[in-house]
Amino acid sequence: MNTDEIMGLALELAGLSELPADSQIYYPGERIRKILIGLDIGSAELQLAKSLGFDLAIAHHPQGGSASLNFAQVLRTHVRQMVQAGVPLKVAEEAIQERLFEARVGAHMSNYDHVPSIARLLELPFMNIHTPLDELGRRRLAGVAEKADPEMTVMGLVALLKEKLPEFRHAQTEIDIRVGQPQNRIGRTVVSHGAGTNGGYPVAKAYFDHDIDTVIYIHCASSDSKRLREEFAQSGKNLIVTGHIASDSLGINPFIKELEKRGMEVERFSGVIPG
Ligand SMILES: [Fe+2]
Ligand SMILES: [Fe+2]
C-alpha cells in the first residue's frame, strides 16, 4: 500500500468523504509493508522507526504541519454532535468558543515543522490519523453506552463498557465516575468524543442543561472536572471519563485489523494497547 491508500482506508472505515483538518501525510511513501503505530510520535520515535526498519510511522495525534495548524476546525464537530443531541445551535456555538480560541492561539505559537522536518531528513514516510480513528472509537463507545437502558446505574454502565470493550480491561487506568454517584441512573446518555478534544466544562454543561443526564468523555482536565462537579454533582447528572489511552486505542485497533488484512505488518507502541 502507499500512504494515500492507507489514509483512504481510515476515511472509508470512518465513513468520511473528506480528509479532516487534523490528519495529514507529512512525508509520503510507496510499497509500505512494515508500520509502526503510536499515539504520539516525535523526533526520537521517528529515528527509532527508521533504525528498526519500519516503512512508515503513523501517529494518532497531530505532530505538526496543517494537522496542528488547522486543528481548531475539527472542534466544530462538537457543534454537530450537540445539536444532534438537542442542544440549540446558538448554545452549542457558544460552548466551543473558548476551545476554538485556545486551539488557534496554541497552533500559532507552535513549532509546527519540528517533527515533520525530521521525517523529511530521515526520508521516512510519516503520517497522523486523528479524527477518522476517533470516529471509529466513538462508534464503538456509543454502540454500548447510547444503547444501554436509561434505567441502568452509572456503575452498571461502567461494568458494561468493560465487558463489551476489551481495551478497558487491558488498560492500566480505570473508567472514572468524575461527576455523579455510582448508583445514579444513567438516563439519556451521550458519547462526546471524536471532535478533536474533549469539550471541557462548557460542552458538558450544554448537554446537562439540555436533558442529557450522562456525558461520556475520554478525558477531561481537572479544572473543568472540578467546576462540573461543583455545579452538577447534586442534580443527578453524571460525567464518565473513560481514560485517554484505552479510549484512543478503541479506534486504532479496528484500523490495525484492516491493515493486517491487507498484508501489512503492524507494531503497536506509544500507548496503543491491544483490544
Ligand atoms: Fe483520539
Ligand atoms: Fe488522544
PDB file of C-alpha atoms and ligand atoms in Angstrom:
ATOM      1  CA  MET A   1       0.000   0.000   0.000  1.00  0.00           C
ATOM      2  CA  ASN A   2       1.038   3.635  -0.256  1.00  0.00           C
ATOM      3  CA  THR A   3       0.347   6.386   2.273  1.00  0.00           C
ATOM      4  CA  ASP A   4      -2.623   7.751   0.277  1.00  0.00           C
ATOM      5  CA  GLU A   5      -4.250   4.326   0.251  1.00  0.00           C
ATOM      6  CA  ILE A   6      -3.660   3.949   3.996  1.00  0.00           C
ATOM      7  CA  MET A   7      -5.267   7.337   4.706  1.00  0.00           C
ATOM      8  CA  GLY A   8      -8.092   6.410   2.300  1.00  0.00           C
ATOM      9  CA  LEU A   9      -8.714   3.201   4.226  1.00  0.00           C
ATOM     10  CA  ALA A  10      -9.053   5.138   7.514  1.00  0.00           C
ATOM     11  CA  LEU A  11     -11.531   7.566   5.914  1.00  0.00           C
ATOM     12  CA  GLU A  12     -13.529   4.721   4.402  1.00  0.00           C
ATOM     13  CA  LEU A  13     -13.775   2.867   7.722  1.00  0.00           C
ATOM     14  CA  ALA A  14     -14.918   6.069   9.475  1.00  0.00           C
ATOM     15  CA  GLY A  15     -17.425   6.845   6.711  1.00  0.00           C
ATOM     16  CA  LEU A  16     -15.772  10.192   5.973  1.00  0.00           C
ATOM     17  CA  SER A  17     -15.634  11.586   2.447  1.00  0.00           C
ATOM     18  CA  GLU A  18     -13.101  14.320   3.182  1.00  0.00           C
ATOM     19  CA  LEU A  19      -9.783  14.342   4.993  1.00  0.00           C
ATOM     20  CA  PRO A  20     -10.325  16.048   8.388  1.00  0.00           C
ATOM     21  CA  ALA A  21      -8.079  19.049   9.083  1.00  0.00           C
ATOM     22  CA  ASP A  22      -6.270  17.263  11.937  1.00  0.00           C
ATOM     23  CA  SER A  23      -4.903  14.376   9.871  1.00  0.00           C
ATOM     24  CA  GLN A  24      -2.028  14.583   7.421  1.00  0.00           C
ATOM     25  CA  ILE A  25       0.610  12.756   5.401  1.00  0.00           C
ATOM     26  CA  TYR A  26       3.818  14.599   6.392  1.00  0.00           C
ATOM     27  CA  TYR A  27       6.129  12.522   4.216  1.00  0.00           C
ATOM     28  CA  PRO A  28       4.587  10.188   1.640  1.00  0.00           C
ATOM     29  CA  GLY A  29       5.729   6.678   0.798  1.00  0.00           C
ATOM     30  CA  GLU A  30       5.054   3.746  -1.528  1.00  0.00           C
ATOM     31  CA  ARG A  31       5.230  -0.040  -1.108  1.00  0.00           C
ATOM     32  CA  ILE A  32       4.604   0.101   2.645  1.00  0.00           C
ATOM     33  CA  ARG A  33       4.715  -3.220   4.454  1.00  0.00           C
ATOM     34  CA  LYS A  34       6.043  -2.636   7.994  1.00  0.00           C
ATOM     35  CA  ILE A  35       4.183   0.003  10.039  1.00  0.00           C
ATOM     36  CA  LEU A  36       4.888   1.425  13.495  1.00  0.00           C
ATOM     37  CA  ILE A  37       1.770   2.992  15.042  1.00  0.00           C
ATOM     38  CA  GLY A  38       1.546   5.021  18.258  1.00  0.00           C
ATOM     39  CA  LEU A  39      -0.440   7.772  19.926  1.00  0.00           C
ATOM     40  CA  ASP A  40       2.453  10.249  19.864  1.00  0.00           C
ATOM     41  CA  ILE A  41       5.497  10.139  17.623  1.00  0.00           C
ATOM     42  CA  GLY A  42       8.224  12.743  17.977  1.00  0.00           C
ATOM     43  CA  SER A  43      11.761  13.056  16.703  1.00  0.00           C
ATOM     44  CA  ALA A  44      13.196  10.219  18.810  1.00  0.00           C
ATOM     45  CA  GLU A  45      10.455   7.818  17.774  1.00  0.00           C
ATOM     46  CA  LEU A  46      10.968   8.628  14.090  1.00  0.00           C
ATOM     47  CA  GLN A  47      14.666   7.831  14.467  1.00  0.00           C
ATOM     48  CA  LEU A  48      13.663   4.607  16.224  1.00  0.00           C
ATOM     49  CA  ALA A  49      11.260   3.671  13.415  1.00  0.00           C
ATOM     50  CA  LYS A  50      13.992   4.268  10.878  1.00  0.00           C
ATOM     51  CA  SER A  51      16.609   2.242  12.731  1.00  0.00           C
ATOM     52  CA  LEU A  52      14.204  -0.648  13.356  1.00  0.00           C
ATOM     53  CA  GLY A  53      13.442  -0.883   9.640  1.00  0.00           C
ATOM     54  CA  PHE A  54       9.820   0.303   9.536  1.00  0.00           C
ATOM     55  CA  ASP A  55       8.496   1.614   6.206  1.00  0.00           C
ATOM     56  CA  LEU A  56       6.018   4.016   7.817  1.00  0.00           C
ATOM     57  CA  ALA A  57       5.322   5.658  11.180  1.00  0.00           C
ATOM     58  CA  ILE A  58       1.686   6.518  11.961  1.00  0.00           C
ATOM     59  CA  ALA A  59       0.914   8.806  14.895  1.00  0.00           C
ATOM     60  CA  HIS A  60      -2.626   9.256  16.174  1.00  0.00           C
ATOM     61  CA  HIS A  61      -2.280  12.816  17.484  1.00  0.00           C
ATOM     62  CA  PRO A  62      -1.266  15.658  15.138  1.00  0.00           C
ATOM     63  CA  GLN A  63       2.509  16.149  15.094  1.00  0.00           C
ATOM     64  CA  GLY A  64       2.748  19.489  13.308  1.00  0.00           C
ATOM     65  CA  GLY A  65       2.048  20.768   9.801  1.00  0.00           C
ATOM     66  CA  SER A  66      -1.502  21.639   8.777  1.00  0.00           C
ATOM     67  CA  ALA A  67      -2.836  18.938  11.127  1.00  0.00           C
ATOM     68  CA  SER A  68      -1.720  21.063  14.088  1.00  0.00           C
ATOM     69  CA  LEU A  69      -2.224  24.484  12.491  1.00  0.00           C
ATOM     70  CA  ASN A  70      -5.825  23.769  11.426  1.00  0.00           C
ATOM     71  CA  PHE A  71      -6.763  21.651  14.425  1.00  0.00           C
ATOM     72  CA  ALA A  72      -9.424  24.159  15.524  1.00  0.00           C
ATOM     73  CA  GLN A  73     -11.576  23.191  12.517  1.00  0.00           C
ATOM     74  CA  VAL A  74     -12.306  19.716  13.868  1.00  0.00           C
ATOM     75  CA  LEU A  75     -13.541  21.160  17.172  1.00  0.00           C
ATOM     76  CA  ARG A  76     -16.622  22.255  15.238  1.00  0.00           C
ATOM     77  CA  THR A  77     -17.717  18.602  15.247  1.00  0.00           C
ATOM     78  CA  HIS A  78     -18.818  19.297  18.839  1.00  0.00           C
ATOM     79  CA  VAL A  79     -21.483  21.647  17.482  1.00  0.00           C
ATOM     80  CA  ARG A  80     -22.901  18.956  15.195  1.00  0.00           C
ATOM     81  CA  GLN A  81     -22.876  16.390  17.992  1.00  0.00           C
ATOM     82  CA  MET A  82     -24.532  18.781  20.468  1.00  0.00           C
ATOM     83  CA  VAL A  83     -27.249  19.854  18.012  1.00  0.00           C
ATOM     84  CA  GLN A  84     -27.931  16.210  17.223  1.00  0.00           C
ATOM     85  CA  ALA A  85     -28.457  15.608  20.956  1.00  0.00           C
ATOM     86  CA  GLY A  86     -30.915  18.509  21.192  1.00  0.00           C
ATOM     87  CA  VAL A  87     -28.719  21.428  22.250  1.00  0.00           C
ATOM     88  CA  PRO A  88     -29.808  24.656  20.478  1.00  0.00           C
ATOM     89  CA  LEU A  89     -27.326  25.760  17.791  1.00  0.00           C
ATOM     90  CA  LYS A  90     -26.581  29.093  19.461  1.00  0.00           C
ATOM     91  CA  VAL A  91     -25.766  27.443  22.801  1.00  0.00           C
ATOM     92  CA  ALA A  92     -23.603  24.829  21.057  1.00  0.00           C
ATOM     93  CA  GLU A  93     -21.667  27.504  19.167  1.00  0.00           C
ATOM     94  CA  GLU A  94     -21.032  29.443  22.354  1.00  0.00           C
ATOM     95  CA  ALA A  95     -19.905  26.328  24.193  1.00  0.00           C
ATOM     96  CA  ILE A  96     -16.899  25.827  21.893  1.00  0.00           C
ATOM     97  CA  GLN A  97     -15.718  29.438  21.576  1.00  0.00           C
ATOM     98  CA  GLU A  98     -13.093  29.199  24.310  1.00  0.00           C
ATOM     99  CA  ARG A  99     -11.697  25.919  22.964  1.00  0.00           C
ATOM    100  CA  LEU A 100     -11.535  27.405  19.441  1.00  0.00           C
ATOM    101  CA  PHE A 101      -9.591  30.397  20.719  1.00  0.00           C
ATOM    102  CA  GLU A 102      -7.198  28.186  22.722  1.00  0.00           C
ATOM    103  CA  ALA A 103      -6.598  25.965  19.693  1.00  0.00           C
ATOM    104  CA  ARG A 104      -5.960  28.882  17.320  1.00  0.00           C
ATOM    105  CA  VAL A 105      -3.586  30.630  19.701  1.00  0.00           C
ATOM    106  CA  GLY A 106      -1.813  27.370  20.570  1.00  0.00           C
ATOM    107  CA  ALA A 107      -1.305  26.483  16.901  1.00  0.00           C
ATOM    108  CA  HIS A 108       0.001  29.951  16.145  1.00  0.00           C
ATOM    109  CA  MET A 109       2.580  29.587  18.919  1.00  0.00           C
ATOM    110  CA  SER A 110       3.745  26.110  17.958  1.00  0.00           C
ATOM    111  CA  ASN A 111       6.844  24.965  16.099  1.00  0.00           C
ATOM    112  CA  TYR A 112       4.673  23.213  13.534  1.00  0.00           C
ATOM    113  CA  ASP A 113       7.541  21.950  11.403  1.00  0.00           C
ATOM    114  CA  HIS A 114       9.715  20.366  14.102  1.00  0.00           C
ATOM    115  CA  VAL A 115       8.682  16.716  13.768  1.00  0.00           C
ATOM    116  CA  PRO A 116       7.738  16.743  10.045  1.00  0.00           C
ATOM    117  CA  SER A 117      11.184  18.189   9.219  1.00  0.00           C
ATOM    118  CA  ILE A 118      12.835  15.192  10.871  1.00  0.00           C
ATOM    119  CA  ALA A 119      10.777  12.742   8.800  1.00  0.00           C
ATOM    120  CA  ARG A 120      11.941  14.591   5.668  1.00  0.00           C
ATOM    121  CA  LEU A 121      15.590  14.437   6.715  1.00  0.00           C
ATOM    122  CA  LEU A 122      15.287  10.730   7.520  1.00  0.00           C
ATOM    123  CA  GLU A 123      13.231  10.202   4.336  1.00  0.00           C
ATOM    124  CA  LEU A 124      10.877   8.154   6.494  1.00  0.00           C
ATOM    125  CA  PRO A 125       7.206   8.012   5.445  1.00  0.00           C
ATOM    126  CA  PHE A 126       5.191   9.606   8.257  1.00  0.00           C
ATOM    127  CA  MET A 127       1.550  10.496   8.774  1.00  0.00           C
ATOM    128  CA  ASN A 128      -1.007  11.085  11.506  1.00  0.00           C
ATOM    129  CA  ILE A 129      -4.619   9.916  11.555  1.00  0.00           C
ATOM    130  CA  HIS A 130      -6.670  11.570  14.274  1.00  0.00           C
ATOM    131  CA  THR A 131     -10.390  12.241  13.723  1.00  0.00           C
ATOM    132  CA  PRO A 132     -11.075   9.208  11.472  1.00  0.00           C
ATOM    133  CA  LEU A 133      -9.796   6.831  14.172  1.00  0.00           C
ATOM    134  CA  ASP A 134     -11.549   8.710  16.972  1.00  0.00           C
ATOM    135  CA  GLU A 135     -14.767   8.404  14.977  1.00  0.00           C
ATOM    136  CA  LEU A 136     -14.255   4.624  14.906  1.00  0.00           C
ATOM    137  CA  GLY A 137     -13.712   4.696  18.667  1.00  0.00           C
ATOM    138  CA  ARG A 138     -16.746   6.921  19.241  1.00  0.00           C
ATOM    139  CA  ARG A 139     -18.940   4.461  17.377  1.00  0.00           C
ATOM    140  CA  ARG A 140     -17.745   1.551  19.471  1.00  0.00           C
ATOM    141  CA  LEU A 141     -18.384   3.541  22.672  1.00  0.00           C
ATOM    142  CA  ALA A 142     -21.762   4.831  21.509  1.00  0.00           C
ATOM    143  CA  GLY A 143     -22.725   1.323  20.382  1.00  0.00           C
ATOM    144  CA  VAL A 144     -22.602   0.285  24.027  1.00  0.00           C
ATOM    145  CA  ALA A 145     -23.395   3.465  26.006  1.00  0.00           C
ATOM    146  CA  GLU A 146     -26.117   5.119  23.929  1.00  0.00           C
ATOM    147  CA  LYS A 147     -27.957   1.812  23.523  1.00  0.00           C
ATOM    148  CA  ALA A 148     -27.917   0.998  27.238  1.00  0.00           C
ATOM    149  CA  ASP A 149     -31.184   1.002  29.215  1.00  0.00           C
ATOM    150  CA  PRO A 150     -31.729   4.509  30.690  1.00  0.00           C
ATOM    151  CA  GLU A 151     -32.681   2.847  33.997  1.00  0.00           C
ATOM    152  CA  MET A 152     -29.232   1.289  34.290  1.00  0.00           C
ATOM    153  CA  THR A 153     -26.966   2.701  37.020  1.00  0.00           C
ATOM    154  CA  VAL A 154     -23.743   4.554  36.266  1.00  0.00           C
ATOM    155  CA  MET A 155     -21.912   1.686  37.936  1.00  0.00           C
ATOM    156  CA  GLY A 156     -23.751  -0.757  35.677  1.00  0.00           C
ATOM    157  CA  LEU A 157     -22.769   1.181  32.566  1.00  0.00           C
ATOM    158  CA  VAL A 158     -19.109   1.236  33.627  1.00  0.00           C
ATOM    159  CA  ALA A 159     -19.231  -2.550  34.067  1.00  0.00           C
ATOM    160  CA  LEU A 160     -20.947  -2.945  30.675  1.00  0.00           C
ATOM    161  CA  LEU A 161     -18.281  -0.836  28.922  1.00  0.00           C
ATOM    162  CA  LYS A 162     -15.564  -3.006  30.467  1.00  0.00           C
ATOM    163  CA  GLU A 163     -17.391  -6.172  29.487  1.00  0.00           C
ATOM    164  CA  LYS A 164     -18.002  -5.179  25.859  1.00  0.00           C
ATOM    165  CA  LEU A 165     -14.791  -3.295  25.087  1.00  0.00           C
ATOM    166  CA  PRO A 166     -11.615  -5.262  25.921  1.00  0.00           C
ATOM    167  CA  GLU A 167      -9.374  -2.186  25.709  1.00  0.00           C
ATOM    168  CA  PHE A 168     -10.902  -1.066  29.037  1.00  0.00           C
ATOM    169  CA  ARG A 169      -9.916  -4.343  30.655  1.00  0.00           C
ATOM    170  CA  HIS A 170      -6.398  -4.196  29.235  1.00  0.00           C
ATOM    171  CA  ALA A 171      -5.695  -0.588  30.206  1.00  0.00           C
ATOM    172  CA  GLN A 172      -3.910   0.266  33.432  1.00  0.00           C
ATOM    173  CA  THR A 173      -6.470   3.009  34.117  1.00  0.00           C
ATOM    174  CA  GLU A 174      -9.989   2.542  35.433  1.00  0.00           C
ATOM    175  CA  ILE A 175     -13.080   4.196  33.979  1.00  0.00           C
ATOM    176  CA  ASP A 176     -13.678   7.175  36.271  1.00  0.00           C
ATOM    177  CA  ILE A 177     -17.051   8.445  37.506  1.00  0.00           C
ATOM    178  CA  ARG A 178     -15.895  12.072  37.647  1.00  0.00           C
ATOM    179  CA  VAL A 179     -19.294  13.646  38.412  1.00  0.00           C
ATOM    180  CA  GLY A 180     -22.263  11.856  39.995  1.00  0.00           C
ATOM    181  CA  GLN A 181     -22.808   8.781  42.131  1.00  0.00           C
ATOM    182  CA  PRO A 182     -22.275   5.159  41.046  1.00  0.00           C
ATOM    183  CA  GLN A 183     -25.913   4.390  41.989  1.00  0.00           C
ATOM    184  CA  ASN A 184     -27.392   7.201  39.827  1.00  0.00           C
ATOM    185  CA  ARG A 185     -29.494   6.127  36.849  1.00  0.00           C
ATOM    186  CA  ILE A 186     -27.805   6.953  33.536  1.00  0.00           C
ATOM    187  CA  GLY A 187     -30.905   8.409  31.869  1.00  0.00           C
ATOM    188  CA  ARG A 188     -30.148   9.993  28.487  1.00  0.00           C
ATOM    189  CA  THR A 189     -26.514   9.328  27.618  1.00  0.00           C
ATOM    190  CA  VAL A 190     -24.241  10.914  25.060  1.00  0.00           C
ATOM    191  CA  VAL A 191     -20.705   9.987  23.984  1.00  0.00           C
ATOM    192  CA  SER A 192     -18.809  13.220  23.372  1.00  0.00           C
ATOM    193  CA  HIS A 193     -15.708  12.079  21.501  1.00  0.00           C
ATOM    194  CA  GLY A 194     -14.213  12.332  18.011  1.00  0.00           C
ATOM    195  CA  ALA A 195     -14.328  16.125  17.905  1.00  0.00           C
ATOM    196  CA  GLY A 196     -10.646  17.000  18.238  1.00  0.00           C
ATOM    197  CA  THR A 197     -10.509  17.021  22.013  1.00  0.00           C
ATOM    198  CA  ASN A 198     -12.958  16.963  24.907  1.00  0.00           C
ATOM    199  CA  GLY A 199     -15.315  19.919  25.205  1.00  0.00           C
ATOM    200  CA  GLY A 200     -14.420  20.607  28.828  1.00  0.00           C
ATOM    201  CA  TYR A 201     -16.827  22.375  31.178  1.00  0.00           C
ATOM    202  CA  PRO A 202     -18.848  24.359  28.605  1.00  0.00           C
ATOM    203  CA  VAL A 203     -19.761  21.433  26.335  1.00  0.00           C
ATOM    204  CA  ALA A 204     -20.671  19.080  29.214  1.00  0.00           C
ATOM    205  CA  LYS A 205     -22.734  21.892  30.778  1.00  0.00           C
ATOM    206  CA  ALA A 206     -24.566  22.458  27.474  1.00  0.00           C
ATOM    207  CA  TYR A 207     -25.512  18.771  27.402  1.00  0.00           C
ATOM    208  CA  PHE A 208     -26.559  18.732  31.075  1.00  0.00           C
ATOM    209  CA  ASP A 209     -28.657  21.882  30.612  1.00  0.00           C
ATOM    210  CA  HIS A 210     -30.488  20.273  27.691  1.00  0.00           C
ATOM    211  CA  ASP A 211     -31.799  16.985  29.078  1.00  0.00           C
ATOM    212  CA  ILE A 212     -28.692  14.844  28.850  1.00  0.00           C
ATOM    213  CA  ASP A 213     -28.124  13.049  32.154  1.00  0.00           C
ATOM    214  CA  THR A 214     -24.849  11.262  31.433  1.00  0.00           C
ATOM    215  CA  VAL A 215     -21.957  12.601  29.384  1.00  0.00           C
ATOM    216  CA  ILE A 216     -19.060  10.352  28.410  1.00  0.00           C
ATOM    217  CA  TYR A 217     -15.680  11.966  27.766  1.00  0.00           C
ATOM    218  CA  ILE A 218     -12.439  10.106  27.158  1.00  0.00           C
ATOM    219  CA  HIS A 219     -10.503  12.726  29.116  1.00  0.00           C
ATOM    220  CA  CYS A 220     -11.272  15.962  30.965  1.00  0.00           C
ATOM    221  CA  ALA A 221      -8.911  18.412  32.707  1.00  0.00           C
ATOM    222  CA  SER A 222      -9.027  18.711  36.487  1.00  0.00           C
ATOM    223  CA  SER A 223     -10.214  22.345  36.455  1.00  0.00           C
ATOM    224  CA  ASP A 224     -13.180  21.515  34.174  1.00  0.00           C
ATOM    225  CA  SER A 225     -13.962  18.369  36.178  1.00  0.00           C
ATOM    226  CA  LYS A 226     -13.984  20.389  39.381  1.00  0.00           C
ATOM    227  CA  ARG A 227     -16.369  23.035  38.016  1.00  0.00           C
ATOM    228  CA  LEU A 228     -18.730  20.366  36.680  1.00  0.00           C
ATOM    229  CA  ARG A 229     -18.652  18.541  39.996  1.00  0.00           C
ATOM    230  CA  GLU A 230     -19.425  21.708  41.952  1.00  0.00           C
ATOM    231  CA  GLU A 231     -22.296  22.628  39.679  1.00  0.00           C
ATOM    232  CA  PHE A 232     -23.898  19.281  38.806  1.00  0.00           C
ATOM    233  CA  ALA A 233     -22.974  16.645  41.416  1.00  0.00           C
ATOM    234  CA  GLN A 234     -26.163  17.263  43.405  1.00  0.00           C
ATOM    235  CA  SER A 235     -28.516  17.256  40.399  1.00  0.00           C
ATOM    236  CA  GLY A 236     -28.278  13.603  39.361  1.00  0.00           C
ATOM    237  CA  LYS A 237     -26.045  14.392  36.364  1.00  0.00           C
ATOM    238  CA  ASN A 238     -23.067  12.179  35.586  1.00  0.00           C
ATOM    239  CA  LEU A 239     -19.755  12.570  33.812  1.00  0.00           C
ATOM    240  CA  ILE A 240     -17.983   9.316  32.998  1.00  0.00           C
ATOM    241  CA  VAL A 241     -14.355   9.669  31.887  1.00  0.00           C
ATOM    242  CA  THR A 242     -13.216   6.509  30.145  1.00  0.00           C
ATOM    243  CA  GLY A 243      -9.438   7.168  30.007  1.00  0.00           C
ATOM    244  CA  HIS A 244      -7.301   8.593  27.234  1.00  0.00           C
ATOM    245  CA  ILE A 245      -5.034   5.694  26.263  1.00  0.00           C
ATOM    246  CA  ALA A 246      -7.703   2.991  26.442  1.00  0.00           C
ATOM    247  CA  SER A 247     -10.205   5.087  24.505  1.00  0.00           C
ATOM    248  CA  ASP A 248      -7.854   6.179  21.721  1.00  0.00           C
ATOM    249  CA  SER A 249      -6.907   2.519  21.333  1.00  0.00           C
ATOM    250  CA  LEU A 250     -10.619   1.712  20.795  1.00  0.00           C
ATOM    251  CA  GLY A 251     -10.457   3.476  17.449  1.00  0.00           C
ATOM    252  CA  ILE A 252      -6.947   2.434  16.458  1.00  0.00           C
ATOM    253  CA  ASN A 253      -7.339  -1.339  16.898  1.00  0.00           C
ATOM    254  CA  PRO A 254     -10.077  -1.857  14.260  1.00  0.00           C
ATOM    255  CA  PHE A 255      -7.896   0.109  11.803  1.00  0.00           C
ATOM    256  CA  ILE A 256      -4.861  -2.080  12.573  1.00  0.00           C
ATOM    257  CA  LYS A 257      -7.005  -5.155  11.948  1.00  0.00           C
ATOM    258  CA  GLU A 258      -7.920  -3.867   8.482  1.00  0.00           C
ATOM    259  CA  LEU A 259      -4.270  -3.026   7.700  1.00  0.00           C
ATOM    260  CA  GLU A 260      -3.250  -6.559   8.702  1.00  0.00           C
ATOM    261  CA  LYS A 261      -5.969  -7.993   6.458  1.00  0.00           C
ATOM    262  CA  ARG A 262      -4.239  -6.171   3.614  1.00  0.00           C
ATOM    263  CA  GLY A 263      -0.891  -7.799   4.361  1.00  0.00           C
ATOM    264  CA  MET A 264       0.648  -5.042   6.491  1.00  0.00           C
ATOM    265  CA  GLU A 265       2.810  -5.934   9.458  1.00  0.00           C
ATOM    266  CA  VAL A 266       1.842  -3.526  12.260  1.00  0.00           C
ATOM    267  CA  GLU A 267       3.639  -2.870  15.538  1.00  0.00           C
ATOM    268  CA  ARG A 268       1.792  -1.054  18.350  1.00  0.00           C
ATOM    269  CA  PHE A 269       3.717   1.290  20.683  1.00  0.00           C
ATOM    270  CA  SER A 270       3.447   4.669  22.408  1.00  0.00           C
ATOM    271  CA  GLY A 271       0.159   3.978  24.166  1.00  0.00           C
ATOM    272  CA  VAL A 272      -1.715   1.796  21.679  1.00  0.00           C
ATOM    273  CA  ILE A 273      -2.971  -1.095  23.791  1.00  0.00           C
ATOM    274  CA  PRO A 274      -4.412  -4.228  22.213  1.00  0.00           C
ATOM    275  CA  GLY A 275      -8.142  -4.929  22.155  1.00  0.00           C
TER     276      GLY A 275
HETATM  277 FE    FE B   1      -8.024  10.242  19.865  1.00  0.00          FE
HETATM  278 FE    FE B   2      -5.988  11.335  22.150  1.00  0.00          FE
END
